Tab-separated table of C-alpha atoms in Angstrom:
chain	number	residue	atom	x	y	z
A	1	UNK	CA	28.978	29.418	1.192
A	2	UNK	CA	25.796	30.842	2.774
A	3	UNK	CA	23.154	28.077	1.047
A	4	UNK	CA	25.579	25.387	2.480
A	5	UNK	CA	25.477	27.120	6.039
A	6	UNK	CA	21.552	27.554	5.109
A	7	UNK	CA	21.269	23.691	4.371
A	8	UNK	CA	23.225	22.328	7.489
A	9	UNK	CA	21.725	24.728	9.893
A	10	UNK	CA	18.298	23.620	7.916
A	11	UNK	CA	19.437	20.518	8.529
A	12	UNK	CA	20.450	20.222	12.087
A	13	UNK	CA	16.688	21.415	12.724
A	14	UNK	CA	15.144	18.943	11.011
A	15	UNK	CA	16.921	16.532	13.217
A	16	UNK	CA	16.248	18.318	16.411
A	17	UNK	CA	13.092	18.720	15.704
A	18	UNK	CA	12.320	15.057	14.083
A	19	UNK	CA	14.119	13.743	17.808
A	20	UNK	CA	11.929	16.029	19.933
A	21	UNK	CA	8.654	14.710	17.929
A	22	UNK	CA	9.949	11.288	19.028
A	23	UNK	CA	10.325	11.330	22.456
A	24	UNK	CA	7.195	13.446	22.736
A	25	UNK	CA	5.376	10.207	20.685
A	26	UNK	CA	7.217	7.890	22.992
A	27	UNK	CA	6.063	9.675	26.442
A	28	UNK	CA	2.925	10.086	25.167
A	29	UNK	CA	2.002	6.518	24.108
A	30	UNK	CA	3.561	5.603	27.393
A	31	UNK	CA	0.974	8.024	29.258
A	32	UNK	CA	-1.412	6.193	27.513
A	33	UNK	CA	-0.051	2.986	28.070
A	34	UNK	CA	-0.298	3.365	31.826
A	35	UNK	CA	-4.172	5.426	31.659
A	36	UNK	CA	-5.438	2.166	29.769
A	37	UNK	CA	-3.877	-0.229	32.151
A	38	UNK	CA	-5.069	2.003	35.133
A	39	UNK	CA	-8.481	1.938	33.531
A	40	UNK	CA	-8.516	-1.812	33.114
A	41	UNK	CA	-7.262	-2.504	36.519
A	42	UNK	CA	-9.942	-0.476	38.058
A	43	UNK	CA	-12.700	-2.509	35.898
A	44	UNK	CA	-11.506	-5.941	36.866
A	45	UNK	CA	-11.477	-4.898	40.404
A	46	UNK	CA	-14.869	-3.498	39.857
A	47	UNK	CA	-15.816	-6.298	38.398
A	48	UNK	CA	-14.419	-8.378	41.218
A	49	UNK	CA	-16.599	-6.413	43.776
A	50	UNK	CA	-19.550	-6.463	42.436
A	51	UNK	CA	-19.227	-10.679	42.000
A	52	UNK	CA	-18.325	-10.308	46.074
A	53	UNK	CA	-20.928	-8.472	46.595
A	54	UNK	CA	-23.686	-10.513	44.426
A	55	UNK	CA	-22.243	-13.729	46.358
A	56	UNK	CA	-22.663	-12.393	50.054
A	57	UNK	CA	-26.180	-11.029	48.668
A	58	UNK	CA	-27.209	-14.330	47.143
């Protein structure tokens, strides 16, 4: 009776824990989802500027 209480309590924090590791995987690829995109937004519009820029120069 105790080692099947053991093995479904065991068992119950496997799945917690196996859930928690998955939304922490999930919210942190979104993170860096949105850093990368943030990063690649500010290049272009760098990028942008600088060919403004060159044109009123030149």
């Amino acid at each position: 009776m105790t080692y099947n209480s053991t093995m479904k309590t065991a068992a119950v924090i496997a799945v917690i824990a196996y859930r928690i590791i998955l939304w922490a995987v999930r919210i942190l690829w979104y993170c860096f989802k949105a850093v990368v995109n943030i990063i690649l937004w500010l290049l272009r519009a760098l990028f942008w500027t600088m060919l403004f820029l060159t044109r009123i120069i030149l």
